[in-house]
């Protein structure tokens, strides 16, 4: 439906598809149509992300942007011909782009998981073991389920595990390294910037309470700015902006939204842009970035500004709590309250009121959820992210 009228199409499921393909021109389109030569800035793909209005946004990513990302990944992780990459991410999620193309570019083996297999930790553990997978990606929500699977310790073929899509909790990183002696890499990036823009290799000996998102990849600039688009000092929270080679062209057929999110870059060359992520971050003194959550996850309850991520971190720090999510509900108009949702370790029974009392020992009253609900599992989107 997005193609303009008159564009030739080829039905791949047609009975005479072989003859149809053979009849097509073999010359590069650039050679056949000099009026519209192909360049690295041409679109490579469009991936849709959810929108706050309920209308999905099609992110148009150029060939130059994704090639920069893939070239950096090979230089950083040195994939070899005997590596075996697990492709389990649905094609509607941008992590699938590197899962598909990185091994194919480098001559490694691509192992495809079955449809919906990315949601089944037992199946993934079995597949990793049977296929000798060396590289796999997990969003933290799924990594939590994977490391708790009894078969996970047997996944000794893994030489690297890559995590992205959500904030990686320190407790999960510790649990991962208890189960597997494998490097764990924490990557960060929005779909609007060719999959990932920062990287960090987790250190099991690190004593800090949070895992950073790290440093920029090749040809990417990261800025932490205040409301006036001025850089903030190290240690001071601000909104995260991205500039450089990874930026998408914009949103498909959404010029207004593109202009709102892809703004002029006052720190770059004339005409350059930067992407406003809506994420909060801060620089560490050593030039490493800490992710602090979404700017739009800051809520106001009875006049108090509250970061939901701070409450979630406190919940996960309680005894027997494995995962947690907190939202601000307004079931009655004008009456907004915090509700926490938790998953316990090994399905151990816990008293929700006891959890509230434990939180009140180190959180102010206005940050203690009005109710805590124990769930067998946190709901996930089709991409495996937390479905708030």
Tab-separated table of C-alpha atoms in Angstrom:
chain	number	residue	atom	x	y	z
A	1	UNK	CA	0.000	0.000	0.000
A	2	UNK	CA	3.006	2.291	0.424
A	3	UNK	CA	4.247	1.834	-3.152
A	4	UNK	CA	3.329	4.564	-5.626
A	5	UNK	CA	1.158	3.595	-8.618
A	6	UNK	CA	2.942	2.002	-11.537
A	7	UNK	CA	5.805	0.398	-9.606
A	8	UNK	CA	6.455	-3.116	-11.016
A	9	UNK	CA	5.908	-5.899	-8.490
A	10	UNK	CA	6.873	-9.581	-8.491
A	11	UNK	CA	4.688	-12.130	-6.686
A	12	UNK	CA	7.108	-14.585	-5.103
A	13	UNK	CA	4.381	-17.169	-4.458
A	14	UNK	CA	3.296	-17.316	-8.108
A	15	UNK	CA	3.502	-20.727	-9.808
A	16	UNK	CA	5.736	-19.407	-12.584
A	17	UNK	CA	8.000	-17.428	-10.244
A	18	UNK	CA	11.168	-19.020	-11.682
A	19	UNK	CA	10.416	-17.865	-15.188
A	20	UNK	CA	9.301	-14.468	-13.916
A	21	UNK	CA	12.592	-13.930	-12.083
A	22	UNK	CA	14.615	-15.097	-15.080
A	23	UNK	CA	12.835	-12.526	-17.232
A	24	UNK	CA	13.804	-9.611	-15.023
A	25	UNK	CA	16.722	-7.298	-15.973
A	26	UNK	CA	20.121	-8.279	-14.568
A	27	UNK	CA	21.696	-4.805	-14.623
A	28	UNK	CA	22.006	-2.698	-11.501
A	29	UNK	CA	19.077	-0.238	-11.246
A	30	UNK	CA	21.600	2.615	-11.215
A	31	UNK	CA	22.804	1.561	-14.654
A	32	UNK	CA	19.247	1.314	-16.008
A	33	UNK	CA	17.953	4.600	-14.622
A	34	UNK	CA	20.500	7.390	-14.652
A	35	UNK	CA	17.852	9.926	-13.620
A	36	UNK	CA	17.659	8.430	-10.121
A	37	UNK	CA	21.076	6.984	-9.232
A	38	UNK	CA	21.323	4.962	-6.029
A	39	UNK	CA	23.463	6.351	-3.213
A	40	UNK	CA	24.287	5.212	0.333
A	41	UNK	CA	21.662	7.680	1.544
A	42	UNK	CA	18.845	5.766	-0.135
A	43	UNK	CA	16.509	3.916	2.255
A	44	UNK	CA	17.615	0.409	3.237
A	45	UNK	CA	14.529	-0.482	5.273
A	46	UNK	CA	11.513	0.877	7.130
A	47	UNK	CA	10.607	-0.430	10.596
A	48	UNK	CA	7.515	0.674	12.462
A	49	UNK	CA	7.596	1.615	16.127
A	50	UNK	CA	4.706	2.304	18.456
A	51	UNK	CA	3.477	5.859	18.785
A	52	UNK	CA	2.093	7.602	21.846
A	53	UNK	CA	-1.053	8.412	19.864
A	54	UNK	CA	-1.559	4.773	18.906
A	55	UNK	CA	-0.498	5.417	15.308
A	56	UNK	CA	2.717	3.511	14.433
A	57	UNK	CA	5.651	5.469	13.005
A	58	UNK	CA	7.638	4.129	10.054
A	59	UNK	CA	11.344	4.824	10.630
A	60	UNK	CA	13.288	5.145	7.359
A	61	UNK	CA	16.899	4.013	7.795
A	62	UNK	CA	19.495	4.601	5.082
A	63	UNK	CA	22.030	2.112	3.773
A	64	UNK	CA	24.872	4.306	5.076
A	65	UNK	CA	23.426	4.278	8.605
A	66	UNK	CA	23.026	0.513	8.911
A	67	UNK	CA	26.334	-0.215	7.169
A	68	UNK	CA	28.091	2.005	9.720
A	69	UNK	CA	26.431	0.020	12.504
A	70	UNK	CA	27.307	-3.385	11.018
A	71	UNK	CA	30.911	-2.358	10.266
A	72	UNK	CA	31.367	-1.209	13.861
A	73	UNK	CA	29.911	-4.485	15.179
A	74	UNK	CA	32.370	-6.573	13.178
A	75	UNK	CA	35.317	-4.450	14.302
A	76	UNK	CA	34.174	-4.710	17.937
A	77	UNK	CA	33.285	-8.421	18.123
A	78	UNK	CA	35.216	-10.057	15.251
A	79	UNK	CA	32.722	-12.599	13.961
A	80	UNK	CA	34.410	-15.596	12.309
A	81	UNK	CA	33.289	-18.155	9.745
A	82	UNK	CA	32.845	-20.805	12.459
A	83	UNK	CA	30.499	-18.583	14.515
A	84	UNK	CA	26.817	-19.445	14.654
A	85	UNK	CA	24.345	-16.581	15.178
A	86	UNK	CA	20.863	-17.199	16.565
A	87	UNK	CA	18.218	-15.252	14.652
A	88	UNK	CA	15.166	-15.131	16.899
A	89	UNK	CA	14.051	-11.493	16.865
A	90	UNK	CA	10.856	-10.759	14.875
A	91	UNK	CA	11.539	-8.791	11.696
A	92	UNK	CA	9.445	-5.894	13.023
A	93	UNK	CA	12.096	-5.220	15.681
A	94	UNK	CA	15.330	-3.595	14.513
A	95	UNK	CA	17.667	-6.018	16.328
A	96	UNK	CA	16.639	-8.501	13.623
A	97	UNK	CA	18.540	-6.391	11.073
A	98	UNK	CA	21.957	-7.203	12.525
A	99	UNK	CA	20.909	-10.762	13.372
A	100	UNK	CA	20.149	-11.333	9.686
A	101	UNK	CA	22.908	-9.393	7.977
A	102	UNK	CA	25.943	-9.542	10.264
A	103	UNK	CA	26.558	-13.294	9.843
A	104	UNK	CA	25.739	-13.155	6.132
A	105	UNK	CA	28.212	-10.319	5.569
A	106	UNK	CA	30.993	-12.161	7.389
A	107	UNK	CA	30.381	-15.709	6.163
A	108	UNK	CA	29.184	-17.059	9.513
A	109	UNK	CA	26.242	-19.417	10.055
A	110	UNK	CA	22.731	-18.042	10.551
A	111	UNK	CA	20.455	-20.287	12.638
A	112	UNK	CA	16.754	-19.401	12.453
A	113	UNK	CA	14.554	-19.995	15.488
A	114	UNK	CA	11.024	-21.225	14.904
A	115	UNK	CA	8.210	-18.645	14.818
A	116	UNK	CA	7.361	-17.431	18.343
A	117	UNK	CA	10.414	-19.293	19.628
A	118	UNK	CA	11.867	-16.077	21.019
A	119	UNK	CA	9.248	-16.244	23.802
A	120	UNK	CA	10.152	-19.772	24.979
A	121	UNK	CA	13.244	-19.882	27.200
A	122	UNK	CA	13.329	-23.695	27.340
A	123	UNK	CA	13.227	-23.945	23.538
A	124	UNK	CA	15.959	-21.306	23.180
A	125	UNK	CA	18.235	-23.094	25.656
A	126	UNK	CA	17.723	-26.378	23.812
A	127	UNK	CA	18.350	-24.718	20.426
A	128	UNK	CA	21.521	-23.001	21.610
A	129	UNK	CA	22.870	-26.324	22.881
A	130	UNK	CA	21.865	-28.465	19.896
A	131	UNK	CA	23.020	-25.959	17.257
A	132	UNK	CA	26.197	-24.806	18.983
A	133	UNK	CA	25.122	-21.163	18.960
A	134	UNK	CA	27.994	-18.788	19.730
A	135	UNK	CA	26.151	-15.425	19.637
A	136	UNK	CA	22.651	-14.633	20.864
A	137	UNK	CA	20.664	-11.517	21.694
A	138	UNK	CA	18.140	-11.096	24.510
A	139	UNK	CA	16.077	-8.219	25.764
A	140	UNK	CA	16.508	-8.141	29.570
A	141	UNK	CA	12.964	-9.401	30.199
A	142	UNK	CA	13.705	-12.557	28.198
A	143	UNK	CA	17.250	-12.881	29.520
A	144	UNK	CA	15.759	-13.094	33.018
A	145	UNK	CA	13.614	-16.059	31.967
A	146	UNK	CA	16.506	-17.662	30.092
A	147	UNK	CA	18.998	-17.659	32.972
A	148	UNK	CA	16.371	-19.200	35.244
A	149	UNK	CA	15.844	-22.126	32.863
A	150	UNK	CA	17.472	-25.373	34.121
A	151	UNK	CA	19.126	-25.905	30.710
A	152	UNK	CA	20.805	-22.486	30.567
A	153	UNK	CA	24.035	-23.558	32.351
A	154	UNK	CA	24.565	-26.115	29.568
A	155	UNK	CA	24.727	-23.436	26.860
A	156	UNK	CA	28.522	-23.552	26.896
A	157	UNK	CA	28.894	-22.941	23.145
A	158	UNK	CA	28.049	-19.262	23.705
A	159	UNK	CA	31.019	-16.921	23.373
A	160	UNK	CA	29.045	-13.680	23.685
A	161	UNK	CA	25.562	-12.583	24.674
A	162	UNK	CA	24.228	-9.188	23.614
A	163	UNK	CA	21.507	-7.381	25.521
A	164	UNK	CA	19.485	-4.357	24.419
A	165	UNK	CA	15.953	-3.012	24.163
A	166	UNK	CA	15.479	-2.243	27.866
A	167	UNK	CA	17.558	-1.164	30.835
A	168	UNK	CA	19.726	-4.054	32.043
A	169	UNK	CA	19.399	-4.432	35.844
A	170	UNK	CA	22.578	-5.061	37.829
A	171	UNK	CA	20.886	-7.971	39.634
A	172	UNK	CA	20.215	-9.682	36.311
A	173	UNK	CA	23.807	-9.204	35.179
A	174	UNK	CA	25.021	-10.787	38.424
A	175	UNK	CA	22.634	-13.710	37.997
A	176	UNK	CA	23.709	-14.169	34.377
A	177	UNK	CA	27.358	-14.478	35.342
A	178	UNK	CA	26.480	-16.952	38.071
A	179	UNK	CA	24.951	-19.173	35.379
A	180	UNK	CA	27.312	-18.609	32.425
A	181	UNK	CA	30.956	-17.616	32.182
A	182	UNK	CA	30.333	-15.637	28.999
A	183	UNK	CA	30.881	-11.942	28.147
A	184	UNK	CA	27.642	-9.955	28.391
A	185	UNK	CA	27.406	-6.812	26.255
A	186	UNK	CA	24.873	-4.062	27.010
A	187	UNK	CA	23.915	-2.040	23.909
A	188	UNK	CA	21.626	0.965	23.660
A	189	UNK	CA	19.881	2.658	20.784
A	190	UNK	CA	16.496	3.625	19.342
A	191	UNK	CA	15.144	2.438	15.993
A	192	UNK	CA	15.648	6.037	14.809
A	193	UNK	CA	19.436	5.581	14.966
A	194	UNK	CA	20.159	2.298	13.146
A	195	UNK	CA	19.679	-0.186	15.983
A	196	UNK	CA	22.407	0.754	18.506
A	197	UNK	CA	24.555	3.793	19.238
A	198	UNK	CA	26.404	2.933	22.487
A	199	UNK	CA	28.044	-0.194	23.884
A	200	UNK	CA	29.344	-1.574	27.164
A	201	UNK	CA	30.894	-4.892	28.171
A	202	UNK	CA	29.632	-5.850	31.608
A	203	UNK	CA	32.261	-6.449	34.283
A	204	UNK	CA	31.284	-9.068	36.894
A	205	UNK	CA	33.664	-7.359	39.342
A	206	UNK	CA	32.027	-3.942	38.973
A	207	UNK	CA	30.536	-2.736	42.261
A	208	UNK	CA	28.252	0.041	41.010
A	209	UNK	CA	24.497	-0.355	41.452
A	210	UNK	CA	23.633	0.261	37.783
A	211	UNK	CA	24.987	-0.873	34.433
A	212	UNK	CA	25.920	1.967	32.071
A	213	UNK	CA	25.012	2.073	28.395
A	214	UNK	CA	28.640	2.941	27.716
A	215	UNK	CA	30.329	4.908	24.985
A	216	UNK	CA	29.324	5.833	21.413
A	217	UNK	CA	30.011	3.468	18.525
A	218	UNK	CA	31.785	4.641	15.359
A	219	UNK	CA	30.746	8.000	13.894
A	220	UNK	CA	28.106	8.673	16.546
A	221	UNK	CA	27.944	11.688	18.874
A	222	UNK	CA	25.941	11.614	22.110
A	223	UNK	CA	24.777	14.739	23.946
A	224	UNK	CA	23.152	15.126	27.364
A	225	UNK	CA	21.314	18.449	27.259
A	226	UNK	CA	19.050	20.596	29.402
A	227	UNK	CA	15.766	22.184	28.313
A	228	UNK	CA	17.707	24.980	26.560
A	229	UNK	CA	19.763	22.444	24.541
A	230	UNK	CA	22.849	23.239	26.588
A	231	UNK	CA	25.223	20.448	27.686
A	232	UNK	CA	24.957	19.557	31.371
A	233	UNK	CA	27.993	18.710	33.537
A	234	UNK	CA	28.988	15.138	34.360
A	235	UNK	CA	26.719	13.650	36.993
A	236	UNK	CA	23.778	15.913	36.140
A	237	UNK	CA	20.731	14.278	34.468
A	238	UNK	CA	19.533	15.583	31.120
A	239	UNK	CA	17.824	14.441	27.950
A	240	UNK	CA	19.845	12.266	25.608
A	241	UNK	CA	20.356	13.384	21.984
A	242	UNK	CA	22.054	11.423	19.191
A	243	UNK	CA	23.897	12.759	16.140
A	244	UNK	CA	26.076	11.273	13.446
A	245	UNK	CA	26.083	8.597	10.781
A	246	UNK	CA	23.446	6.368	12.377
A	247	UNK	CA	20.517	8.766	12.222
A	248	UNK	CA	17.462	7.681	10.272
A	249	UNK	CA	16.182	9.826	7.418
A	250	UNK	CA	13.018	10.434	9.427
A	251	UNK	CA	9.488	9.047	9.669
A	252	UNK	CA	7.809	7.806	6.516
A	253	UNK	CA	5.246	10.364	5.266
A	254	UNK	CA	5.314	12.171	8.650
A	255	UNK	CA	7.195	15.449	8.015
A	256	UNK	CA	5.761	17.160	11.091
A	257	UNK	CA	6.808	14.381	13.442
A	258	UNK	CA	10.206	14.159	11.735
A	259	UNK	CA	10.794	17.879	12.321
A	260	UNK	CA	9.755	17.499	15.971
A	261	UNK	CA	12.119	14.623	16.801
A	262	UNK	CA	15.012	15.229	14.365
A	263	UNK	CA	16.178	18.726	15.230
A	264	UNK	CA	19.045	20.971	14.137
A	265	UNK	CA	22.374	20.051	15.708
A	266	UNK	CA	23.957	23.195	17.192
A	267	UNK	CA	27.202	21.299	17.833
A	268	UNK	CA	27.718	19.917	14.324
A	269	UNK	CA	28.242	21.104	10.777
A	270	UNK	CA	25.623	23.378	9.217
A	271	UNK	CA	22.606	21.344	8.200
A	272	UNK	CA	23.399	18.421	10.509
A	273	UNK	CA	20.702	16.978	12.748
A	274	UNK	CA	20.342	15.239	16.072
A	275	UNK	CA	17.605	12.947	17.343
A	276	UNK	CA	15.767	13.742	20.549
A	277	UNK	CA	15.415	10.364	22.275
A	278	UNK	CA	13.125	11.250	25.188
A	279	UNK	CA	15.515	9.252	27.394
A	280	UNK	CA	17.203	10.615	30.497
A	281	UNK	CA	20.927	10.063	30.978
A	282	UNK	CA	24.012	11.440	32.644
A	283	UNK	CA	27.713	11.348	31.947
A	284	UNK	CA	30.039	9.675	34.390
A	285	UNK	CA	33.345	11.466	35.032
A	286	UNK	CA	35.137	8.898	32.846
A	287	UNK	CA	32.995	9.659	29.778
A	288	UNK	CA	30.616	6.709	30.155
A	289	UNK	CA	26.846	7.183	29.884
A	290	UNK	CA	24.327	6.090	32.510
A	291	UNK	CA	20.742	5.485	31.378
A	292	UNK	CA	18.202	6.915	33.839
A	293	UNK	CA	14.893	5.979	32.213
A	294	UNK	CA	12.336	7.678	30.048
A	295	UNK	CA	11.556	11.343	30.441
A	296	UNK	CA	7.903	10.451	29.950
A	297	UNK	CA	8.069	7.894	32.787
A	298	UNK	CA	8.327	10.717	35.253
A	299	UNK	CA	4.899	11.077	36.834
A	300	UNK	CA	3.373	13.556	39.240
A	301	UNK	CA	1.388	12.218	42.195
A	302	UNK	CA	-0.146	14.697	44.653
A	303	UNK	CA	2.324	17.337	43.523
A	304	UNK	CA	5.403	15.094	43.830
A	305	UNK	CA	7.494	14.298	40.749
A	306	UNK	CA	8.372	10.598	40.790
A	307	UNK	CA	10.679	8.468	38.626
A	308	UNK	CA	9.004	5.080	38.243
A	309	UNK	CA	12.340	3.402	37.545
A	310	UNK	CA	13.567	4.337	41.004
A	311	UNK	CA	10.660	2.463	42.601
A	312	UNK	CA	11.164	-0.516	40.289
A	313	UNK	CA	14.815	-0.724	41.301
A	314	UNK	CA	13.816	-0.645	44.958
A	315	UNK	CA	11.299	-3.457	44.450
A	316	UNK	CA	13.841	-5.678	42.693
A	317	UNK	CA	16.170	-5.109	45.623
A	318	UNK	CA	13.704	-6.748	48.030
A	319	UNK	CA	14.051	-10.370	49.096
A	320	UNK	CA	12.536	-12.918	46.671
A	321	UNK	CA	11.556	-10.295	44.045
A	322	UNK	CA	12.924	-11.179	40.579
A	323	UNK	CA	11.208	-8.594	38.353
A	324	UNK	CA	9.145	-5.479	38.907
A	325	UNK	CA	7.215	-2.835	37.017
A	326	UNK	CA	5.454	0.250	38.365
A	327	UNK	CA	2.812	2.320	36.619
A	328	UNK	CA	0.634	5.278	37.552
A	329	UNK	CA	-3.010	4.228	37.226
A	330	UNK	CA	-5.961	6.577	37.037
A	331	UNK	CA	-8.900	4.184	37.230
A	332	UNK	CA	-11.015	6.969	38.746
A	333	UNK	CA	-10.682	10.324	36.949
A	334	UNK	CA	-8.596	12.704	39.034
A	335	UNK	CA	-7.376	9.959	41.372
A	336	UNK	CA	-3.946	8.828	40.228
A	337	UNK	CA	-2.066	6.206	42.226
A	338	UNK	CA	1.047	4.066	41.904
A	339	UNK	CA	0.660	0.310	41.430
A	340	UNK	CA	3.565	-2.097	41.505
A	341	UNK	CA	3.681	-5.481	39.757
A	342	UNK	CA	6.226	-8.098	40.803
A	343	UNK	CA	7.349	-11.584	39.799
A	344	UNK	CA	8.943	-13.592	42.580
A	345	UNK	CA	11.983	-15.833	42.396
A	346	UNK	CA	11.057	-19.473	41.738
A	347	UNK	CA	7.373	-18.534	42.208
A	348	UNK	CA	7.885	-18.164	45.958
A	349	UNK	CA	4.801	-16.838	47.763
A	350	UNK	CA	5.165	-13.318	49.136
A	351	UNK	CA	2.905	-10.972	51.051
A	352	UNK	CA	2.216	-7.874	48.964
A	353	UNK	CA	1.579	-5.801	52.089
A	354	UNK	CA	4.911	-6.946	53.500
A	355	UNK	CA	6.591	-5.687	50.327
A	356	UNK	CA	4.924	-2.295	50.781
A	357	UNK	CA	6.125	-2.117	54.370
A	358	UNK	CA	9.654	-3.039	53.272
A	359	UNK	CA	9.630	-0.277	50.649
A	360	UNK	CA	8.527	2.270	53.236
A	361	UNK	CA	11.778	1.643	55.132
A	362	UNK	CA	13.803	3.450	52.477
A	363	UNK	CA	11.357	5.246	50.159
A	364	UNK	CA	9.306	8.331	51.068
A	365	UNK	CA	5.591	7.738	51.552
A	366	UNK	CA	4.599	9.303	48.234
A	367	UNK	CA	6.795	6.779	46.355
A	368	UNK	CA	5.368	3.646	47.987
A	369	UNK	CA	2.799	2.053	45.625
A	370	UNK	CA	-0.783	2.054	46.870
A	371	UNK	CA	-0.962	-1.599	45.845
A	372	UNK	CA	1.447	-4.333	44.803
A	373	UNK	CA	0.226	-7.174	42.597
A	374	UNK	CA	2.092	-10.477	42.339
A	375	UNK	CA	2.061	-11.930	38.812
A	376	UNK	CA	3.316	-15.264	37.459
A	377	UNK	CA	5.153	-13.302	34.734
A	378	UNK	CA	5.327	-9.742	33.470
A	379	UNK	CA	3.488	-9.262	30.145
A	380	UNK	CA	5.704	-8.812	27.109
A	381	UNK	CA	5.169	-7.214	23.702
A	382	UNK	CA	5.706	-9.287	20.524
A	383	UNK	CA	9.283	-7.948	20.541
A	384	UNK	CA	9.891	-9.323	24.026
A	385	UNK	CA	9.917	-5.959	25.781
A	386	UNK	CA	7.921	-5.174	28.898
A	387	UNK	CA	4.340	-4.358	27.890
A	388	UNK	CA	3.411	-1.590	30.277
